Amino acid sequence: MSQTSGARRADLLAGLAALVLSAVLAVQALGPLLADPQAHLVGEWTHPDNLSNQWLLAWVAETLAAGGDLLHNDRYYWPVGDAPLLAGNGAEGFLYAPLHWALGWPDAVPVYVLLVLVLNGFSGWVLARAAGAGPAVALVGVAFSGASPYVFQELTAGRFSQADIGFLLLSLASGIALLRRPGPWTALALALSLALTSALYWYYGFFSGLFLLVLCLAWGPRRLPLRHLALALGGAALLVSPWLGWSLSHWAEIPGTDEAVFPHPEALLDVSTWALAAGVAPGREAVRGQPLTLWLLSMGGALGAGWALLRPAAGRPPARLALGLLLAALLFRALSFGPIGPWSPFSLLYGSTEPLRRFWWPLRHSVGVMACDLVLAAWLLHGLLGRLKSPGLRGALSAGLPVLLALTAAPLLAARGLPAAVVSSRMTLPPPGYPTLAALPDGVLLEVPLAAEVAGTQQHLIYQRIHHKTLVSGHAPWVRRVRPAAFDARLEQDSFLRAILRVDRAENEDGRFIFDPDDLRALQRAGLRYVGLPREAFPLALRDVVAAHDQVFAALFGAPIIQERGLKIWDVQGWTGASEVEIRPLSWPDDLARPLPDQPLVGRRTPSLIFPDAPAMGPQSPP
């Protein structure tokens, strides 16, 4: 066997091993989600982002299948709608769609997450291999990217676009391969991976470009393969240009693009500290966490890379690449500290232009640091094992040690209370009452609360998966930048909707629910058919508000057509003609704290209709 064919065979076997190892870690991380996807939801349902992102995956898939309008959604925030594909980084739905068509929701989601985790792990091996680690030793990359607290914490929130780091790592690997071995194939690989990375999540595309820029500067302008680099970047721009042009032409549809405040308050919360990756505590900063084993390897690799800069020699990391990785690690680590001052790297970079001002998550730069650590650890392991004189021992350790590091990563993380698996929420489908509603004639469903400052759950989006009715409310209604301004204006202009808002807010101290009957008739003509009162949508402290809604709807529409545990629904066609109802005067309870701006209302609630084990407090602030 020739040396070339032997090397290819080693690469093939190691690549297959990387896929198998990544699959083992993924199955381990998913736990019960794969065994019974109907009974478990990916992520923590009380996280403010999760349920709306689950809804978005299904909406993209079903809109594609129906040949519908991907820019505009009319399934909620009736009659205005919104643009969830752009607003919610919904491009991940294109990759998810075939699984949804075959399996449906929720069964398709754990399978999709499985594929994402496998790609993440495998991409770690590809990156380590592209940087020069041996085929077997490069398996240590799977330990970093296949058991990543960063990924697990993003999945807890249902942030599927951010959890998918595989294409980002592949773009970095392709860039390194292009610098080390320029040619048309490496240029094509970079073009494809960079375009996909950018299309799925624009900021990961920016991360990749920033990372590769640092590598190119360290490589030196005279040594750069300019022709192939131009081919790769031009190809990526060409591939992503239709999606980029479409996104930019609808820039105003993206929430937050009109906010002038920089840094955004969200960016001030999502910041790193000086804690070492091996010592970070649970919470927001857990995304930086690493097992002590992997951290020691990456720190040793950083020292080795620094030594390679001072004393270049055969068998050591390439000096220019080592310099580039060390600089990239320092840059991304500095950016993770966020806007700590007007002259901080984050403030200087992200405050420079309008599209970058909308990036509010400094800790996401941790994924760039992790990519550097991955390569540095692989270099150290490659160098240490290469010193062994026994080929048998060297071969055994080259394969066995990375696998051991990968298999022990999650238990070591779990021992410190860091994200070590995909969190799931036990779920019981279908919820009572809504299947009955699904069988009734089409029409718009108005469920209270409508008031943004009283909203605290997005379960209504999951229930829509069952009853299929258009909703008056929408996703994350407590976030001002998410709600369409035209929707807010409609609520205030319509006397019937405005009266409901007053009850929601416990503001009608005069004890009168009164409206212009012509406004309700207009709503009926436009399509309003049902009014719903889900008890779980209100904190227990607002029991008087719930009782007032019950009294008003009964007086206006008669007996509910659906009455189940924690749910009542009325048919608006049963309107008695009344336009005024006397109710008990309401005021905001002293024992319920009002929410902070753009935050959900948190308070003890009745148990969820479908999440029996979850704490009934409503969504919590995102970690």
Coordinates of C-alpha atoms in Angstrom, one line a residue, residues 114-591:
L114 CA -29.5 14.7 17.0
L115 CA -28.3 15.5 13.5
V116 CA -27.1 19.0 14.6
L117 CA -25.2 17.5 17.5
V118 CA -23.6 14.9 15.3
L119 CA -22.5 17.6 12.8
N120 CA -21.1 19.7 15.7
G121 CA -19.0 16.9 16.9
F122 CA -17.8 15.8 13.5
S123 CA -16.9 19.3 12.6
G124 CA -14.7 19.5 15.6
W125 CA -12.7 16.6 14.2
V126 CA -12.5 18.2 10.8
L127 CA -11.2 21.5 12.3
A128 CA -8.5 19.7 14.3
R129 CA -7.5 17.6 11.3
A130 CA -7.3 20.7 9.0
A131 CA -5.0 22.4 11.6
G132 CA -2.5 19.6 11.4
A133 CA -3.4 17.1 14.1
G134 CA -3.2 13.4 13.2
P135 CA -6.3 11.6 12.1
A136 CA -6.8 9.7 15.4
V137 CA -5.6 12.5 17.7
A138 CA -8.0 14.9 16.0
L139 CA -10.8 13.0 17.6
V140 CA -10.2 15.2 20.7
G141 CA -12.0 17.9 18.7
V142 CA -15.2 15.9 19.1
A143 CA -14.8 16.2 22.9
F144 CA -15.0 20.0 22.6
S145 CA -17.7 20.5 20.1
G146 CA -19.7 17.3 20.7
A147 CA -20.2 17.9 24.4
S148 CA -20.3 21.6 24.5
P149 CA -22.0 23.5 27.4
Y150 CA -22.4 26.4 24.9
V151 CA -24.6 24.2 22.6
F152 CA -26.5 22.6 25.4
Q153 CA -27.4 26.0 27.0
E154 CA -28.6 27.3 23.6
L155 CA -30.7 24.2 23.2
T156 CA -32.2 24.7 26.6
A157 CA -33.6 28.0 25.3
G158 CA -34.7 26.4 22.0
R159 CA -32.2 28.5 20.1
F160 CA -31.6 26.1 17.3
S161 CA -29.7 28.5 15.0
Q162 CA -27.2 29.2 17.7
A163 CA -26.8 25.6 18.8
D164 CA -25.9 24.7 15.2
I165 CA -22.1 25.5 15.3
G166 CA -21.1 22.8 12.9
F167 CA -21.1 24.9 9.7
L168 CA -19.1 27.6 11.6
L169 CA -16.4 25.1 12.6
L170 CA -16.4 23.7 9.0
S171 CA -15.9 27.2 7.6
L172 CA -12.9 27.7 10.0
A173 CA -11.5 24.3 9.0
S174 CA -11.9 25.2 5.3
G175 CA -10.2 28.5 5.8
I176 CA -7.2 26.9 7.6
A177 CA -7.0 24.2 4.9
L178 CA -7.0 26.9 2.2
L179 CA -4.1 28.7 3.8
R180 CA -2.1 25.5 4.3
R181 CA -3.0 23.8 1.0
P182 CA -4.4 26.3 -1.5
G183 CA -6.3 24.9 -4.4
P184 CA -9.7 24.9 -6.1
W185 CA -11.2 22.2 -3.8
T186 CA -10.3 24.0 -0.5
A187 CA -11.6 27.3 -2.0
L188 CA -14.9 25.6 -2.9
A189 CA -15.1 24.1 0.6
L190 CA -14.6 27.5 2.1
A191 CA -17.1 29.1 -0.2
L192 CA -19.8 26.6 0.6
S193 CA -19.3 26.4 4.3
L194 CA -19.0 30.2 4.8
A195 CA -22.2 30.8 2.7
L196 CA -24.1 28.2 4.8
T197 CA -22.8 29.6 8.0
S198 CA -23.9 33.1 7.1
A199 CA -27.3 32.1 5.8
L200 CA -28.2 30.1 8.9
Y201 CA -27.1 32.8 11.3
W202 CA -25.6 36.0 10.1
Y203 CA -23.6 36.7 13.2
Y204 CA -21.9 33.3 12.9
G205 CA -20.9 34.3 9.4
F206 CA -19.5 37.5 10.8
F207 CA -17.6 35.5 13.5
S208 CA -16.2 33.2 10.8
G209 CA -15.1 36.2 8.7
L210 CA -13.5 37.9 11.7
F211 CA -11.7 34.7 12.7
L212 CA -10.4 34.2 9.1
L213 CA -9.3 37.8 8.9
V214 CA -7.1 37.4 12.0
L215 CA -5.6 34.2 10.5
C216 CA -4.9 36.0 7.2
L217 CA -3.2 38.9 9.0
A218 CA -1.0 36.5 10.9
W219 CA -0.2 34.5 7.8
G220 CA 1.2 37.6 6.2
P221 CA 0.0 39.4 3.0
R222 CA 2.9 38.1 0.9
R223 CA 2.2 34.4 1.8
L224 CA -1.6 34.5 1.3
P225 CA -3.0 32.5 -1.6
L226 CA -4.8 35.5 -2.9
R227 CA -6.2 34.0 -6.0
H228 CA -7.8 31.0 -4.2
L229 CA -8.9 33.2 -1.3
A230 CA -10.6 35.6 -3.7
L231 CA -12.3 32.7 -5.4
A232 CA -13.6 31.3 -2.1
L233 CA -14.8 34.7 -0.8
G234 CA -16.4 35.6 -4.1
G235 CA -18.1 32.2 -4.3
A236 CA -19.5 32.6 -0.8
A237 CA -20.7 36.1 -1.6
L238 CA -22.4 34.8 -4.8
L239 CA -24.0 31.9 -3.0
V240 CA -25.4 33.9 -0.1
S241 CA -26.3 37.1 -2.1
P242 CA -29.9 36.2 -2.8
W243 CA -30.6 35.5 0.9
L244 CA -28.6 38.6 1.9
G245 CA -30.3 40.8 -0.6
W246 CA -33.7 39.6 0.6
S247 CA -32.8 40.1 4.2
L248 CA -31.5 43.6 3.7
S249 CA -34.5 44.7 1.5
H250 CA -36.7 43.8 4.5
W251 CA -34.3 45.1 7.2
A252 CA -37.0 47.1 8.9
E253 CA -39.0 43.9 9.5
I254 CA -36.3 42.7 11.9
P255 CA -37.0 43.6 15.5
G256 CA -34.5 45.8 17.2
T257 CA -33.2 47.4 14.1
D258 CA -34.8 50.7 15.0
E259 CA -33.3 50.9 18.5
A260 CA -30.7 53.7 18.9
V261 CA -29.4 52.7 22.3
F262 CA -25.9 51.2 22.3
P263 CA -24.9 49.2 24.1
H264 CA -28.2 47.5 24.5
P265 CA -29.2 46.6 28.1
E266 CA -29.2 42.9 27.0
A267 CA -25.5 43.2 26.1
L268 CA -24.7 44.5 29.6
L269 CA -26.1 41.3 31.1
D270 CA -24.6 38.8 28.8
V271 CA -20.9 39.4 29.7
S272 CA -17.9 37.3 30.6
T273 CA -15.9 37.5 33.8
W274 CA -12.2 36.7 34.4
A275 CA -13.1 33.2 35.7
L276 CA -11.1 30.4 34.0
A277 CA -13.1 28.1 31.7
A278 CA -12.4 25.3 34.2
G279 CA -13.9 27.2 37.0
V280 CA -17.0 29.1 35.7
A281 CA -20.1 28.7 37.7
P282 CA -23.6 27.7 36.5
G283 CA -25.6 30.5 34.9
R284 CA -25.1 32.6 31.9
E285 CA -21.4 32.2 31.8
A286 CA -21.6 28.4 31.8
V287 CA -21.4 28.5 28.0
R288 CA -17.6 29.0 28.5
G289 CA -17.2 26.0 30.7
Q290 CA -14.8 23.2 30.0
P291 CA -13.9 20.0 31.9
L292 CA -10.6 20.3 33.7
T293 CA -9.1 17.7 31.4
L294 CA -9.8 19.6 28.2
W295 CA -8.9 22.9 29.7
L296 CA -5.5 21.6 30.8
L297 CA -4.9 20.3 27.3
S298 CA -5.9 23.6 25.6
M299 CA -3.7 25.7 28.0
G300 CA -0.8 23.3 27.4
G301 CA -1.5 23.7 23.7
A302 CA -1.4 27.5 24.0
L303 CA 2.0 27.3 25.7
G304 CA 3.2 25.0 23.0
A305 CA 1.9 27.3 20.3
G306 CA 3.8 30.2 22.0
W307 CA 7.0 28.1 22.1
A308 CA 6.5 27.3 18.4
L309 CA 6.5 31.0 17.7
L310 CA 9.8 31.5 19.5
R311 CA 11.5 28.3 18.3
P312 CA 9.9 27.0 15.0
A313 CA 10.8 23.4 14.3
A314 CA 9.6 20.4 12.5
G315 CA 6.9 18.6 14.5
R316 CA 5.7 21.8 16.2
P317 CA 2.6 23.8 15.1
P318 CA 3.1 26.0 12.1
A319 CA 4.3 29.3 13.5
R320 CA 2.0 31.5 11.4
L321 CA -1.1 29.4 12.1
A322 CA -0.1 29.3 15.8
L323 CA 0.1 33.1 15.9
G324 CA -3.2 33.4 14.2
L325 CA -5.0 31.1 16.6
L326 CA -3.5 32.7 19.6
L327 CA -4.6 36.2 18.4
A328 CA -8.0 34.9 17.5
A329 CA -8.4 33.4 20.9
L330 CA -7.4 36.6 22.6
L331 CA -9.7 38.7 20.3
F332 CA -12.8 36.5 20.9
R333 CA -12.1 36.3 24.6
A334 CA -11.8 40.1 24.8
L335 CA -15.1 40.5 22.8
S336 CA -16.9 38.1 25.3
F337 CA -16.4 40.7 28.1
G338 CA -18.9 42.9 26.2
P339 CA -19.3 46.7 26.4
I340 CA -17.2 47.3 29.6
G341 CA -16.4 50.8 28.3
P342 CA -16.4 53.0 25.2
W343 CA -13.0 51.8 24.2
S344 CA -13.6 48.1 24.8
P345 CA -13.1 45.8 21.8
F346 CA -16.8 45.0 21.8
S347 CA -17.9 48.7 21.9
L348 CA -15.4 49.6 19.1
L349 CA -16.4 46.8 16.8
Y350 CA -20.1 46.4 17.4
G351 CA -20.8 50.1 17.8
S352 CA -19.3 50.9 14.4
T353 CA -22.3 50.1 12.1
E354 CA -26.0 49.7 12.4
P355 CA -26.3 45.9 11.6
L356 CA -23.6 45.1 14.3
R357 CA -25.3 47.3 16.9
R358 CA -28.1 44.8 17.1
F359 CA -25.7 42.1 18.4
W360 CA -26.4 41.9 22.1
W361 CA -24.8 38.6 23.2
P362 CA -21.1 39.1 24.0
L363 CA -20.8 35.6 25.5
R364 CA -21.5 34.0 22.1
H365 CA -18.0 34.9 21.3
S366 CA -17.1 31.9 23.5
V367 CA -17.7 29.7 20.5
G368 CA -14.7 31.3 18.8
V369 CA -12.5 30.7 21.9
M370 CA -13.7 27.1 22.0
A371 CA -12.6 26.6 18.3
C372 CA -9.1 27.9 19.2
D373 CA -8.9 25.7 22.3
L374 CA -10.0 22.7 20.3
V375 CA -7.1 23.1 17.9
L376 CA -4.6 23.9 20.6
A377 CA -5.5 20.8 22.6
A378 CA -5.2 18.7 19.5
W379 CA -1.8 20.1 18.8
L380 CA -0.5 19.4 22.3
L381 CA -1.8 15.8 22.2
H382 CA -0.4 15.3 18.7
G383 CA 3.0 16.5 19.9
L384 CA 3.1 14.6 23.1
L385 CA 2.0 11.3 21.6
G386 CA 4.4 11.8 18.7
R387 CA 7.3 11.5 21.1
L388 CA 6.4 8.0 22.1
K389 CA 8.8 5.5 20.5
S390 CA 6.5 2.5 20.5
P391 CA 4.3 2.6 17.4
G392 CA 1.8 0.3 19.1
L393 CA 1.5 2.4 22.2
R394 CA 1.4 5.6 20.2
G395 CA -1.4 4.2 18.0
A396 CA -3.4 2.9 21.0
L397 CA -3.2 6.2 22.9
S398 CA -3.8 8.3 19.8
A399 CA -7.2 6.7 19.4
G400 CA -8.0 5.8 22.9
L401 CA -7.2 8.9 24.8
P402 CA -9.3 11.3 22.7
V403 CA -12.2 8.9 22.9
L404 CA -11.8 8.7 26.7
L405 CA -11.7 12.5 26.9
A406 CA -14.9 12.8 24.8
L407 CA -16.8 10.2 26.8
T408 CA -15.9 11.7 30.2
A409 CA -16.5 15.4 29.2
A410 CA -20.2 15.4 29.9
P411 CA -20.0 13.6 33.3
L412 CA -17.2 16.0 34.4
L413 CA -19.3 19.0 33.3
A414 CA -22.4 17.6 35.1
A415 CA -20.4 17.2 38.3
R416 CA -19.8 21.0 38.3
G417 CA -23.5 21.8 37.6
L418 CA -22.7 22.9 34.1
P419 CA -24.9 22.1 31.0
A420 CA -23.9 18.5 30.1
A421 CA -27.0 17.3 28.1
V422 CA -30.0 18.5 26.2
V423 CA -32.6 19.6 28.8
S424 CA -36.1 18.3 28.2
S425 CA -39.5 19.1 29.5
R426 CA -42.0 16.3 30.1
M427 CA -45.0 16.9 28.0
T428 CA -48.5 15.5 27.7
L429 CA -50.3 16.0 24.4
P430 CA -52.9 16.9 23.4
P431 CA -54.0 19.6 25.9
P432 CA -57.7 19.3 26.9
G433 CA -60.2 21.3 25.0
Y434 CA -58.1 22.3 22.0
P435 CA -58.8 19.2 19.9
T436 CA -62.5 20.0 20.2
L437 CA -61.7 23.6 19.0
A438 CA -59.8 22.1 16.1
A439 CA -63.0 20.4 14.9
L440 CA -65.0 23.6 14.9
P441 CA -65.3 26.0 11.9
D442 CA -62.4 28.2 11.1
G443 CA -62.1 31.6 12.7
V444 CA -59.8 33.8 14.7
L445 CA -59.2 33.0 18.4
L446 CA -58.8 35.8 20.9
E447 CA -57.2 34.5 24.1
V448 CA -56.6 36.7 27.1
P449 CA -54.4 38.3 28.3
L450 CA -53.9 40.7 25.4
A451 CA -52.0 43.3 27.5
A452 CA -48.2 42.9 26.9
E453 CA -47.3 43.7 30.5
V454 CA -49.5 40.8 31.7
A455 CA -48.3 38.2 29.2
G456 CA -46.0 35.6 30.7
T457 CA -46.2 32.4 28.6
Q458 CA -46.1 31.3 25.0
Q459 CA -48.0 28.1 25.4
H460 CA -50.7 29.5 23.2
L461 CA -48.3 29.0 20.2
I462 CA -47.9 25.3 21.0
Y463 CA -51.7 24.9 21.4
Q464 CA -52.1 26.5 18.0
R465 CA -50.3 23.4 16.7
I466 CA -53.4 21.5 17.9
H467 CA -56.4 23.8 17.1
H468 CA -55.0 25.5 14.0
K469 CA -56.9 28.7 14.5
T470 CA -55.4 32.2 13.8
L471 CA -54.4 34.0 17.1
V472 CA -55.0 37.6 18.0
S473 CA -51.9 37.5 20.3
G474 CA -48.5 36.6 19.1
H475 CA -45.0 35.4 20.1
A476 CA -43.1 37.0 23.0
P477 CA -45.9 39.7 23.4
W478 CA -44.1 41.2 26.4
V479 CA -41.2 42.4 24.1
R480 CA -42.0 45.8 22.6
R481 CA -39.6 45.4 19.7
V482 CA -41.2 42.1 18.7
R483 CA -44.8 43.3 18.6
P484 CA -45.7 45.1 15.4
A485 CA -46.5 48.7 16.1
A486 CA -49.6 48.4 14.0
F487 CA -50.8 45.6 16.2
D488 CA -50.4 47.8 19.3
A489 CA -52.2 50.7 17.6
R490 CA -55.1 48.4 16.7
L491 CA -55.6 47.3 20.3
E492 CA -55.8 50.9 21.5
Q493 CA -58.1 52.0 18.7
D494 CA -60.7 49.3 19.1
S495 CA -63.0 49.9 22.1
F496 CA -63.8 46.2 22.6
L497 CA -60.1 45.2 22.6
R498 CA -59.3 48.3 24.7
A499 CA -61.8 47.2 27.3
I500 CA -60.2 43.8 27.5
L501 CA -56.8 45.5 28.0
R502 CA -58.2 47.4 31.0
V503 CA -59.3 44.2 32.6
D504 CA -56.0 42.5 31.9
R505 CA -54.2 45.4 33.6
A506 CA -56.6 45.5 36.5
E507 CA -57.2 49.2 35.6
N508 CA -61.0 49.5 35.6
E509 CA -61.5 50.6 39.1
D510 CA -65.0 51.9 38.1
G511 CA -66.1 48.3 37.6
R512 CA -67.4 48.9 34.1
F513 CA -66.7 46.9 30.9
I514 CA -68.1 49.1 28.1
F515 CA -67.4 49.3 24.4
D516 CA -68.9 50.4 21.1
P517 CA -71.0 47.5 19.7
D518 CA -70.0 48.5 16.2
D519 CA -66.4 47.6 17.0
L520 CA -67.3 44.1 18.0
R521 CA -69.4 43.8 14.8
A522 CA -66.4 44.9 12.8
L523 CA -64.2 42.3 14.5
Q524 CA -66.8 39.6 13.7
R525 CA -67.0 40.6 10.1
A526 CA -63.2 40.5 9.9
G527 CA -63.1 36.9 11.2
L528 CA -63.1 37.0 15.0
R529 CA -65.0 33.8 16.0
Y530 CA -63.8 32.6 19.4
V531 CA -62.7 34.0 22.8
G532 CA -60.7 31.9 25.1
L533 CA -59.8 32.1 28.8
P534 CA -56.8 29.8 29.7
R535 CA -56.3 30.0 33.4
E536 CA -52.6 29.1 33.3
A537 CA -51.9 32.3 31.3
F538 CA -52.5 34.4 34.5
P539 CA -50.6 34.3 37.8
L540 CA -52.7 33.2 40.7
A541 CA -52.5 36.7 42.2
L542 CA -54.6 37.9 39.2
R543 CA -57.5 35.6 40.2
D544 CA -59.9 38.6 40.3
V545 CA -58.9 39.5 36.7
V546 CA -59.6 35.9 35.6
A547 CA -63.0 36.1 37.4
A548 CA -63.8 39.4 35.7
H549 CA -63.0 38.0 32.2
D550 CA -65.2 35.0 33.0
Q551 CA -68.0 37.2 34.0
V552 CA -67.7 39.5 31.0
F553 CA -67.5 36.7 28.4
A554 CA -70.4 34.9 30.0
A555 CA -72.5 38.0 29.9
L556 CA -71.6 38.8 26.3
F557 CA -71.5 35.3 24.7
G558 CA -73.5 33.0 27.0
A559 CA -72.3 29.6 28.1
P560 CA -68.8 28.5 26.9
I561 CA -68.8 26.0 24.0
I562 CA -65.7 24.4 25.5
Q563 CA -65.1 24.0 29.2
E564 CA -62.2 21.9 30.4
R565 CA -59.8 21.9 33.3
G566 CA -58.3 25.4 33.2
L567 CA -59.8 26.4 29.9
K568 CA -63.0 28.1 28.7
I569 CA -63.8 29.1 25.1
W570 CA -66.8 31.1 23.9
D571 CA -68.3 31.4 20.4
V572 CA -68.5 35.1 19.5
Q573 CA -71.5 34.3 17.3
G574 CA -73.4 33.8 20.5
W575 CA -73.1 37.5 21.3
T576 CA -76.2 38.7 23.3
G577 CA -75.9 42.2 21.9
A578 CA -74.8 43.6 25.3
S579 CA -72.1 46.3 25.2
E580 CA -71.7 47.0 28.9
V581 CA -71.1 44.6 31.8
E582 CA -70.9 45.5 35.5
I583 CA -67.9 43.8 37.1
R584 CA -66.1 43.9 40.4
P585 CA -63.7 46.9 40.5
L586 CA -60.1 45.8 39.9
S587 CA -56.7 47.0 41.0
W588 CA -53.2 45.5 40.7
P589 CA -52.5 43.2 43.6
D590 CA -49.8 44.3 46.1
D591 CA -48.2 40.9 46.2

